[in-house]
Short mmCIF file of C-alpha atoms in Angstrom, two decimals:
data_model
loop_
_atom_site.label_atom_id
_atom_site.label_comp_id
_atom_site.label_asym_id
_atom_site.label_seq_id
_atom_site.Cartn_x
_atom_site.Cartn_y
_atom_site.Cartn_z
CA MET A 265 191.69 53.91 118.17
CA ASN A 266 191.71 52.90 114.49
CA LYS A 267 193.30 49.59 115.42
CA THR A 268 190.49 48.91 117.90
CA ILE A 269 187.84 49.66 115.29
CA LEU A 270 189.52 47.39 112.73
CA THR A 271 189.71 44.59 115.28
CA PHE A 272 186.02 44.98 116.11
CA LEU A 273 185.07 44.93 112.41
CA ALA A 274 187.21 41.86 111.82
CA ILE A 275 185.51 40.00 114.67
CA LEU A 276 182.07 41.10 113.45
CA PHE A 277 182.82 40.08 109.86
CA SER A 278 184.25 36.72 110.85
CA GLY A 279 181.14 36.07 112.96
CA PHE A 280 178.96 36.92 109.98
CA ILE A 281 180.90 34.56 107.72
CA GLY A 282 180.70 31.84 110.35
CA ALA A 283 176.96 32.27 110.56
CA GLN A 284 176.65 32.10 106.79
CA GLU A 285 178.66 28.88 106.61
CA SER A 286 177.05 27.16 109.61
CA ALA A 287 175.90 23.67 108.70
CA ILE A 288 172.57 22.03 109.42
CA THR A 289 172.78 18.59 111.01
CA PHE A 290 170.27 15.83 110.32
CA SER A 291 169.68 12.36 111.62
CA LEU A 292 167.64 10.24 109.22
CA ASP A 293 164.46 10.68 111.26
CA GLU A 294 165.04 14.44 111.43
CA ALA A 295 165.60 14.58 107.68
CA ILE A 296 162.34 12.72 107.01
CA ALA A 297 160.38 14.96 109.38
CA TYR A 298 161.90 18.08 107.81
CA ALA A 299 161.13 16.87 104.29
CA LEU A 300 157.49 16.08 105.10
CA GLU A 301 157.10 19.73 106.07
CA HIS A 302 159.33 21.52 103.57
CA ASN A 303 159.54 19.35 100.44
CA ARG A 304 157.90 21.21 97.57
CA ASN A 305 155.95 18.21 96.30
CA VAL A 306 154.45 17.67 99.76
CA LYS A 307 153.54 21.35 99.98
CA ASN A 308 151.73 21.19 96.64
CA ALA A 309 149.96 17.96 97.61
CA ASN A 310 148.69 19.69 100.77
CA ARG A 311 147.53 22.61 98.64
CA ASN A 312 145.63 20.19 96.39
CA VAL A 313 143.82 18.79 99.44
CA SER A 314 142.87 22.33 100.48
CA ALA A 315 141.67 23.05 96.94
CA ALA A 316 139.56 19.86 96.99
CA GLU A 317 137.94 20.95 100.26
CA GLU A 318 137.12 24.34 98.72
CA GLN A 319 135.73 22.63 95.63
CA LYS A 320 133.52 20.46 97.85
CA TRP A 321 131.93 23.53 99.40
CA GLU A 322 131.71 25.17 95.97
CA THR A 323 129.59 22.24 94.77
CA ILE A 324 127.42 22.22 97.89
CA ALA A 325 126.79 25.96 97.51
CA THR A 326 125.23 25.53 94.05
CA GLY A 327 122.25 23.80 95.69
CA LEU A 328 121.79 26.43 98.39
CA PRO A 329 119.83 29.69 98.02
CA GLN A 330 121.44 32.15 95.61
CA ILE A 331 120.56 35.83 96.11
CA ASP A 332 121.48 38.48 93.56
CA GLY A 333 120.79 42.20 93.71
CA ASN A 334 120.30 44.63 90.84
CA ILE A 335 120.22 48.42 90.68
CA ASN A 336 119.29 50.05 87.38
CA TYR A 337 119.10 53.67 86.26
CA GLN A 338 117.98 54.90 82.83
CA ASN A 339 118.04 58.39 81.32
CA PHE A 340 116.31 58.68 77.95
CA LEU A 341 118.25 61.38 76.14
CA LYS A 342 115.59 61.20 73.47
CA GLN A 343 112.40 59.39 74.38
CA GLN A 344 110.77 56.97 72.00
CA VAL A 345 107.69 58.31 70.21
CA GLN A 346 104.51 56.26 69.81
CA VAL A 347 101.48 57.11 67.61
CA ILE A 348 97.81 56.68 68.45
CA PRO A 349 94.67 57.12 66.31
CA GLY A 350 92.99 60.52 66.52
CA SER A 351 89.83 58.86 67.79
CA PHE A 352 91.53 58.46 71.20
CA THR A 353 91.28 62.22 71.66
CA GLY A 354 87.92 62.61 69.89
CA GLY A 355 89.47 63.69 66.59
CA ASP A 356 89.75 62.24 63.11
CA PRO A 357 90.17 58.45 63.36
CA ASP A 358 92.41 58.45 60.31
CA GLU A 359 94.80 60.92 61.87
CA LEU A 360 97.83 59.55 63.80
CA ILE A 361 98.83 61.55 66.81
CA PRO A 362 102.47 61.24 68.08
CA VAL A 363 102.73 60.82 71.85
CA ILE A 364 105.45 60.04 74.41
CA PHE A 365 104.76 57.64 77.28
CA GLY A 366 106.72 57.50 80.50
CA THR A 367 109.21 59.82 82.13
CA GLU A 368 112.62 60.91 80.97
CA GLN A 369 114.33 59.04 83.81
CA ASN A 370 113.60 55.93 85.85
CA ALA A 371 115.37 53.79 88.42
CA SER A 372 114.86 50.36 89.91
CA ALA A 373 116.27 48.26 92.72
CA SER A 374 115.51 44.57 93.02
CA ALA A 375 116.68 41.31 94.54
CA THR A 376 116.20 37.78 93.22
CA LEU A 377 116.39 34.55 95.19
CA ASN A 378 116.96 31.35 93.20
CA GLN A 379 116.67 27.94 94.85
CA LEU A 380 117.46 24.58 93.30
CA ILE A 381 114.71 22.15 94.36
CA PHE A 382 115.66 18.99 92.50
CA ASP A 383 118.50 18.13 90.13
CA GLY A 384 119.86 14.60 89.84
CA SER A 385 123.25 15.82 88.64
CA TYR A 386 123.57 17.94 91.80
CA ILE A 387 123.14 14.87 93.99
CA VAL A 388 125.79 13.01 92.00
CA GLY A 389 128.02 16.08 92.20
CA LEU A 390 127.85 16.01 96.00
CA GLN A 391 128.96 12.38 95.98
CA SER A 392 131.75 13.19 93.52
CA THR A 393 133.22 15.88 95.75
CA LYS A 394 133.72 13.32 98.52
CA VAL A 395 135.52 10.99 96.12
CA PHE A 396 137.64 13.83 94.73
CA LEU A 397 138.63 14.91 98.24
CA GLU A 398 139.57 11.33 99.09
CA ILE A 399 141.68 11.08 95.91
CA SER A 400 143.50 14.28 96.88
CA LYS A 401 144.20 12.89 100.35
CA ASN A 402 145.44 9.64 98.82
CA ASN A 403 147.74 11.59 96.51
CA LEU A 404 149.10 13.42 99.55
CA GLU A 405 149.74 10.10 101.28
CA LYS A 406 151.44 8.74 98.16
CA THR A 407 153.58 11.87 97.88
CA GLU A 408 154.65 11.58 101.52
CA LEU A 409 155.59 7.91 101.01
CA GLU A 410 157.61 8.79 97.91
CA VAL A 411 159.33 11.71 99.63
CA ARG A 412 160.18 9.50 102.61
CA GLN A 413 161.64 6.88 100.29
CA ASN A 414 163.60 9.48 98.33
CA VAL A 415 165.02 11.01 101.51
CA ILE A 416 166.13 7.62 102.84
CA ASN A 417 167.75 6.74 99.52
CA ALA A 418 169.44 10.14 99.28
CA TYR A 419 170.62 9.93 102.91
CA GLY A 420 172.04 6.47 102.26
CA ASN A 421 173.79 7.61 99.08
CA VAL A 422 175.52 10.41 100.98
CA LEU A 423 176.73 7.98 103.65
CA LEU A 424 177.89 5.59 100.94
CA ALA A 425 179.80 8.38 99.23
CA GLU A 426 181.37 9.45 102.53
CA GLU A 427 182.46 5.90 103.37
CA SER A 428 183.76 5.30 99.85
CA GLU A 429 185.87 8.44 99.96
CA LEU A 430 187.23 7.53 103.40
CA ILE A 431 188.19 3.99 102.35
CA LEU A 432 189.80 5.20 99.14
CA LYS A 433 191.88 7.71 101.10
CA LYS A 434 193.08 4.94 103.41
CA ASN A 435 193.87 2.71 100.43
CA LYS A 436 195.77 5.55 98.80
CA ASP A 437 197.84 6.14 101.94
CA VAL A 438 198.71 2.43 102.19
CA LEU A 439 199.64 2.27 98.51
CA GLN A 440 201.82 5.37 98.73
CA LYS A 441 203.65 3.86 101.67
CA ASN A 442 204.09 0.54 99.82
CA LEU A 443 205.31 2.36 96.72
CA GLU A 444 207.88 4.35 98.69
CA GLU A 445 209.20 1.23 100.40
CA THR A 446 209.26 -0.77 97.16
CA SER A 447 211.04 2.06 95.34
CA LYS A 448 213.78 2.07 97.99
CA ILE A 449 214.16 -1.70 97.70
CA TYR A 450 214.36 -1.38 93.92
CA GLU A 451 216.99 1.37 94.18
CA ASN A 452 219.06 -1.00 96.31
CA GLY A 453 218.78 -3.61 93.56
CA LEU A 454 216.71 -6.03 95.63
CA GLU A 455 213.45 -5.71 93.65
CA GLU A 456 212.42 -5.65 90.02
CA GLU A 457 211.24 -2.48 88.33
CA GLU A 458 207.97 -4.21 87.41
CA SER A 459 207.00 -4.34 91.08
CA VAL A 460 207.27 -0.56 91.30
CA GLU A 461 205.28 -0.15 88.09
CA GLN A 462 202.55 -2.49 89.32
CA LEU A 463 202.10 -0.38 92.45
CA GLN A 464 202.13 2.81 90.38
CA ILE A 465 199.32 1.44 88.21
CA THR A 466 197.27 0.49 91.26
CA LEU A 467 197.90 3.86 92.92
CA SER A 468 196.90 5.87 89.85
CA GLY A 469 193.67 3.88 89.64
CA ILE A 470 192.89 4.58 93.30
CA GLU A 471 193.66 8.29 92.88
CA SER A 472 191.29 8.49 89.92
CA ARG A 473 188.54 6.70 91.83
CA LEU A 474 189.10 8.99 94.82
CA LYS A 475 188.64 12.12 92.72
CA ASN A 476 185.46 10.71 91.25
CA ALA A 477 184.20 9.68 94.71
CA THR A 478 184.70 13.25 95.95
CA ARG A 479 182.69 14.63 93.05
CA LEU A 480 179.95 12.05 93.59
CA LYS A 481 179.84 12.94 97.27
CA ASP A 482 179.15 16.59 96.44
CA ILE A 483 176.38 15.57 94.05
CA ALA A 484 174.92 13.21 96.66
CA TYR A 485 174.72 16.06 99.17
CA GLN A 486 172.96 18.25 96.61
CA MET A 487 170.45 15.50 95.84
CA PHE A 488 169.84 15.08 99.56
CA ASN A 489 169.22 18.81 99.97
CA ILE A 490 166.71 18.78 97.13
CA SER A 491 164.91 15.77 98.61
CA ILE A 492 164.29 17.52 101.94
CA GLY A 493 163.42 20.87 100.38
CA ILE A 494 166.40 23.15 101.03
CA ASP A 495 168.81 24.96 98.73
CA ILE A 496 171.29 22.59 97.10
CA ASN A 497 174.24 24.71 98.24
CA THR A 498 173.27 24.61 101.93
CA LYS A 499 175.92 22.80 103.96
CA THR A 500 174.43 19.77 105.69
CA ILE A 501 175.94 17.21 108.05
CA LEU A 502 174.45 13.74 108.49
CA THR A 503 174.78 12.33 111.99
CA ASP A 504 173.82 8.69 111.37
CA THR A 505 176.37 6.19 110.07
CA LEU A 506 175.91 3.69 107.28
CA GLU A 507 176.62 0.73 109.53
CA ASN A 508 174.22 1.85 112.28
CA LEU A 509 171.45 2.47 109.76
CA THR A 510 172.04 -0.94 108.23
CA LEU A 511 171.78 -2.73 111.55
CA SER A 512 168.64 -0.79 112.53
CA ASN A 513 167.04 -1.68 109.19
CA ILE A 514 167.47 -5.43 109.55
CA SER A 515 163.98 -6.57 110.57
CA LEU A 516 163.03 -10.14 109.73
CA ASP A 517 159.58 -9.53 111.23
CA LEU A 518 158.77 -7.32 108.25
CA LEU A 519 159.09 -10.36 105.98
CA GLY A 520 156.21 -12.01 107.85
CA VAL A 521 153.78 -9.11 107.45
CA GLU A 522 150.57 -10.06 105.67
CA ASP A 523 150.37 -9.11 101.99
CA ASN A 524 147.54 -6.60 102.40
CA VAL A 525 147.07 -5.22 98.90
CA GLN A 526 144.14 -3.07 100.04
CA ALA A 527 146.54 -1.01 102.17
CA ASN A 528 148.73 -0.14 99.18
CA ILE A 529 148.32 3.51 98.25
CA ASP A 530 148.17 2.83 94.50
CA PHE A 531 145.35 0.35 95.10
CA LYS A 532 143.46 2.94 97.17
CA ILE A 533 143.82 5.49 94.37
CA ALA A 534 142.61 2.93 91.81
CA GLN A 535 139.59 2.12 93.99
CA ASN A 536 138.68 5.80 94.14
CA ASP A 537 139.12 6.04 90.39
CA MET A 538 136.58 3.23 90.01
CA LYS A 539 134.18 5.07 92.33
CA SER A 540 134.50 8.16 90.15
CA LYS A 541 133.64 6.07 87.06
CA GLU A 542 130.57 4.67 88.86
CA LEU A 543 129.48 8.21 89.60
CA MET A 544 129.92 9.13 85.93
CA VAL A 545 127.40 6.41 85.06
CA LYS A 546 124.99 7.84 87.65
CA LEU A 547 125.56 11.34 86.30
CA GLU A 548 124.66 10.38 82.73
CA LYS A 549 121.53 8.58 83.96
CA SER A 550 120.51 11.57 86.09
CA LYS A 551 120.47 13.81 83.02
CA ALA A 552 117.23 12.09 81.96
CA LEU A 553 115.45 13.31 85.12
CA PRO A 554 113.51 16.60 85.35
CA GLN A 555 115.15 19.63 86.93
CA LEU A 556 113.08 21.81 89.26
CA SER A 557 113.99 25.23 90.63
CA GLY A 558 112.14 28.13 92.16
CA PHE A 559 112.65 31.87 92.30
CA LEU A 560 111.44 34.90 94.24
CA ASN A 561 111.88 38.40 92.87
CA ALA A 562 111.06 41.69 94.63
CA GLY A 563 112.01 45.32 94.19
CA TYR A 564 111.04 48.94 93.70
CA LEU A 565 110.61 51.25 90.69
CA ALA A 566 110.79 55.05 90.56
CA PHE A 567 109.99 57.51 87.74
CA ASN A 568 110.86 61.18 87.28
CA ASN A 569 111.78 63.69 84.64
CA ASP A 570 114.65 64.94 86.81
CA PHE A 571 117.22 63.05 88.90
CA LYS A 572 115.48 63.17 92.27
CA PHE A 573 115.66 59.50 93.15
CA LEU A 574 117.70 60.19 96.27
CA ASN A 575 115.24 62.72 97.61
CA THR A 576 113.01 61.66 100.48
CA ASP A 577 109.87 62.77 98.66
CA GLN A 578 110.58 60.53 95.65
CA GLU A 579 107.85 57.91 95.36
CA TRP A 580 108.93 54.30 94.86
CA PHE A 581 106.56 51.57 93.67
CA GLY A 582 107.09 48.08 94.97
CA PHE A 583 106.66 44.80 93.09
CA ALA A 584 107.17 41.11 93.87
CA SER A 585 106.78 37.75 92.13
CA PHE A 586 107.64 34.10 92.56
CA GLY A 587 107.62 31.10 90.29
CA LEU A 588 108.90 27.66 89.39
CA ASN A 589 111.06 26.45 86.51
CA VAL A 590 110.78 22.86 85.34
CA ASN A 591 113.10 21.46 82.68
CA ILE A 592 111.95 18.08 81.35
CA PRO A 593 114.31 16.19 79.00
CA ILE A 594 112.13 14.54 76.35
CA PHE A 595 114.22 13.36 73.40
CA SER A 596 117.94 13.66 72.70
CA SER A 597 118.17 11.49 69.56
CA LEU A 598 119.71 8.73 71.74
CA GLY A 599 122.57 11.05 72.71
CA ARG A 600 122.04 10.50 76.44
CA THR A 601 121.85 6.75 75.94
CA ALA A 602 125.16 6.76 74.08
CA LYS A 603 126.84 8.79 76.84
CA THR A 604 125.52 6.41 79.50
CA GLN A 605 126.77 3.37 77.60
CA ARG A 606 130.18 4.98 77.12
CA ALA A 607 130.39 5.68 80.87
CA LYS A 608 129.53 2.03 81.56
CA ILE A 609 132.28 0.86 79.21
CA GLU A 610 134.82 3.09 80.95
CA LEU A 611 133.69 1.64 84.28
CA GLU A 612 134.24 -1.91 83.00
CA ILE A 613 137.73 -0.96 81.82
CA THR A 614 138.51 0.51 85.24
CA GLU A 615 137.29 -2.66 86.97
CA GLU A 616 139.60 -4.76 84.79
CA ASN A 617 142.50 -2.42 85.51
CA LEU A 618 141.84 -2.69 89.25
CA THR A 619 141.93 -6.49 89.09
CA GLU A 620 145.16 -6.36 87.08
CA LEU A 621 146.69 -3.88 89.52
CA GLU A 622 145.84 -6.16 92.45
CA GLN A 623 147.74 -9.02 90.82
CA GLN A 624 150.67 -6.78 89.96
CA LEU A 625 150.85 -5.49 93.53
CA ARG A 626 150.87 -9.01 94.96
CA LEU A 627 153.80 -9.77 92.69
CA GLN A 628 155.48 -6.50 93.64
CA ILE A 629 155.15 -7.29 97.35
CA SER A 630 156.59 -10.78 96.85
CA ARG A 631 159.50 -9.35 94.86
CA ALA A 632 160.13 -6.64 97.46
CA LYS A 633 160.21 -9.22 100.25
CA SER A 634 162.58 -11.40 98.24
CA ASP A 635 164.88 -8.47 97.47
CA TYR A 636 164.91 -7.40 101.11
CA GLN A 637 165.66 -10.90 102.38
CA PHE A 638 168.43 -11.31 99.80
CA SER A 639 169.96 -7.95 100.75
CA ILE A 640 170.17 -9.07 104.41
CA GLU A 641 171.78 -12.37 103.42
CA ASP A 642 174.08 -10.65 100.94
CA TYR A 643 175.15 -8.15 103.59
CA GLU A 644 176.35 -10.97 105.85
CA VAL A 645 178.17 -12.62 102.94
CA LYS A 646 179.85 -9.40 101.83
CA LYS A 647 180.91 -8.63 105.40
CA GLN A 648 182.57 -12.03 105.66
CA ASN A 649 184.14 -11.63 102.22
CA LEU A 650 185.63 -8.30 103.28
CA ARG A 651 187.26 -9.87 106.31
CA LEU A 652 188.73 -12.62 104.14
CA ALA A 653 189.92 -10.13 101.51
CA GLU A 654 191.63 -8.04 104.19
CA ARG A 655 193.44 -11.10 105.54
CA ILE A 656 194.47 -12.22 102.05
CA GLU A 657 195.74 -8.77 101.13
CA LYS A 658 197.69 -8.51 104.39
CA LYS A 659 199.30 -11.92 103.85
CA ASN A 660 200.31 -11.06 100.29
CA GLU A 661 201.73 -7.72 101.44
CA ILE A 662 203.90 -9.49 104.03
CA LYS A 663 204.99 -12.09 101.47
CA PHE A 664 205.85 -9.39 98.96
CA PHE A 665 208.08 -7.41 101.31
CA GLU A 666 209.69 -10.62 102.58
CA GLY A 667 210.58 -11.46 98.99
CA ILE A 668 208.52 -14.65 98.71
CA GLY A 669 205.52 -13.12 96.89
CA SER A 670 205.24 -11.40 93.51
CA SER A 671 203.95 -7.93 92.79
CA PHE A 672 201.31 -9.47 90.56
CA GLU A 673 199.93 -11.53 93.46
CA LEU A 674 199.93 -8.43 95.68
CA ARG A 675 198.11 -6.36 93.07
CA GLN A 676 195.57 -9.14 92.57
CA ALA A 677 194.94 -9.28 96.33
CA GLN A 678 194.62 -5.50 96.51
CA THR A 679 192.14 -5.44 93.63
CA GLN A 680 190.15 -8.17 95.34
CA LEU A 681 190.15 -6.15 98.56
CA TYR A 682 188.97 -2.99 96.83
CA THR A 683 186.14 -4.92 95.18
CA ALA A 684 185.15 -6.46 98.51
CA GLN A 685 185.13 -3.02 100.15
CA SER A 686 182.90 -1.59 97.44
CA GLU A 687 180.53 -4.56 97.52
CA TYR A 688 180.29 -4.40 101.31
CA LEU A 689 179.33 -0.72 101.26
CA GLN A 690 176.78 -1.34 98.52
CA SER A 691 175.30 -4.29 100.42
CA MET A 692 174.67 -2.04 103.43
CA LEU A 693 172.92 0.52 101.27
CA ASN A 694 170.84 -2.25 99.66
CA VAL A 695 169.54 -3.33 103.06
CA ILE A 696 168.36 0.21 103.76
CA THR A 697 166.80 0.90 100.35
CA ASN A 698 165.16 -2.52 99.96
CA LYS A 699 163.56 -2.28 103.40
CA THR A 700 162.24 1.15 102.47
CA GLN A 701 160.86 -0.22 99.20
CA LEU A 702 159.07 -3.03 101.05
CA GLU A 703 157.66 -0.60 103.62
CA THR A 704 156.42 1.63 100.81
CA VAL A 705 154.64 -1.10 98.86
CA LEU A 706 153.08 -2.41 102.09
CA ASN A 707 152.25 1.17 103.12
CA ARG A 708 153.83 0.53 106.51
CA PRO A 709 156.46 3.26 106.98
CA ASN A 710 158.67 3.04 110.05
CA TYR A 711 157.74 -0.60 110.63
#
């Protein structure tokens, strides 16, 4: 019986551990989609859009009717005394008679309606809320573009780290085999000790690089997890391969896309910034206009020496009034003029910055296209170089074990091969990242 229980608990516990250690798999498209929903920066950008929408209604509401209610109760613990001349009661005019007016307690209930009729700054404020909302939406779009780019780069770095580790392991296995064979030849007196030492040097270098590659792979996975918005210690598995992603990201058509600076998200944000500066000029000018508002007030008053205001026989006296308030700016010692001129200067600065940004973006697009085209060309070159380096290394290995090649020549060929392998992997990653950079600056994701 006890054995059965222990077996059941062991199965249950192992299932729990397995569930805890289960990995999440992601293709690149799945990772991007997940990040656009769970990345913390995207979440906050969405919250900012929601806040801007609330602020828009908040501004609109200031120009709509505002109704406030008021309930007041007073109990005079000691009523104020007034004095009147004695002549009021037919007595001596020089005599002052103390009297108390009113009741010991009173209560009132009223409501006031305020309505803004005209205010130039309110009109400008309504226009500003639209611009502010548009800026928030542009910031969300920019954040999504940046997150997409970061996810692609992080995904590519993980694949690069995986491939680097795999190649280094293969190189290590080959070197260990070569070292064992060379050591046997040396023990039989058919090879110099230097040949063994050369291979030992190469092997130790590969082992060191392999350890570092393993550490970098772990860091790359953590960076990927952060980019998509999950805990850095969550186990993730990437289903795409570096080579497949490279081939799918070679698109010469993208190089022919029109340089539409107006589509760039930074340019859109700068345009909205200029609109906000234009509205600031309007706002300062509007402060010279009159402000007109109206009000309506109505309520009831009750008086008593005892607290009987809740009784049905308590008499309440109604009152009502309405009116208009007009505020006319007359003279501000040129303060308003100075503020308007300052707003105009800031607008001129923004216009210059927008023109400068347009030129910078055109240059950035040209550079991004050039970098992307070079990365495609460089990928083909590095792929061919790798094939040549593999053939050269293989030939030198055969020569070395046949006794017609030196250990120095073999080590040189191996070093050349390792460099070619590293450059080939990096060239594939460059194709992916440079295409993403071009898509981002053109604001054409998933072209």
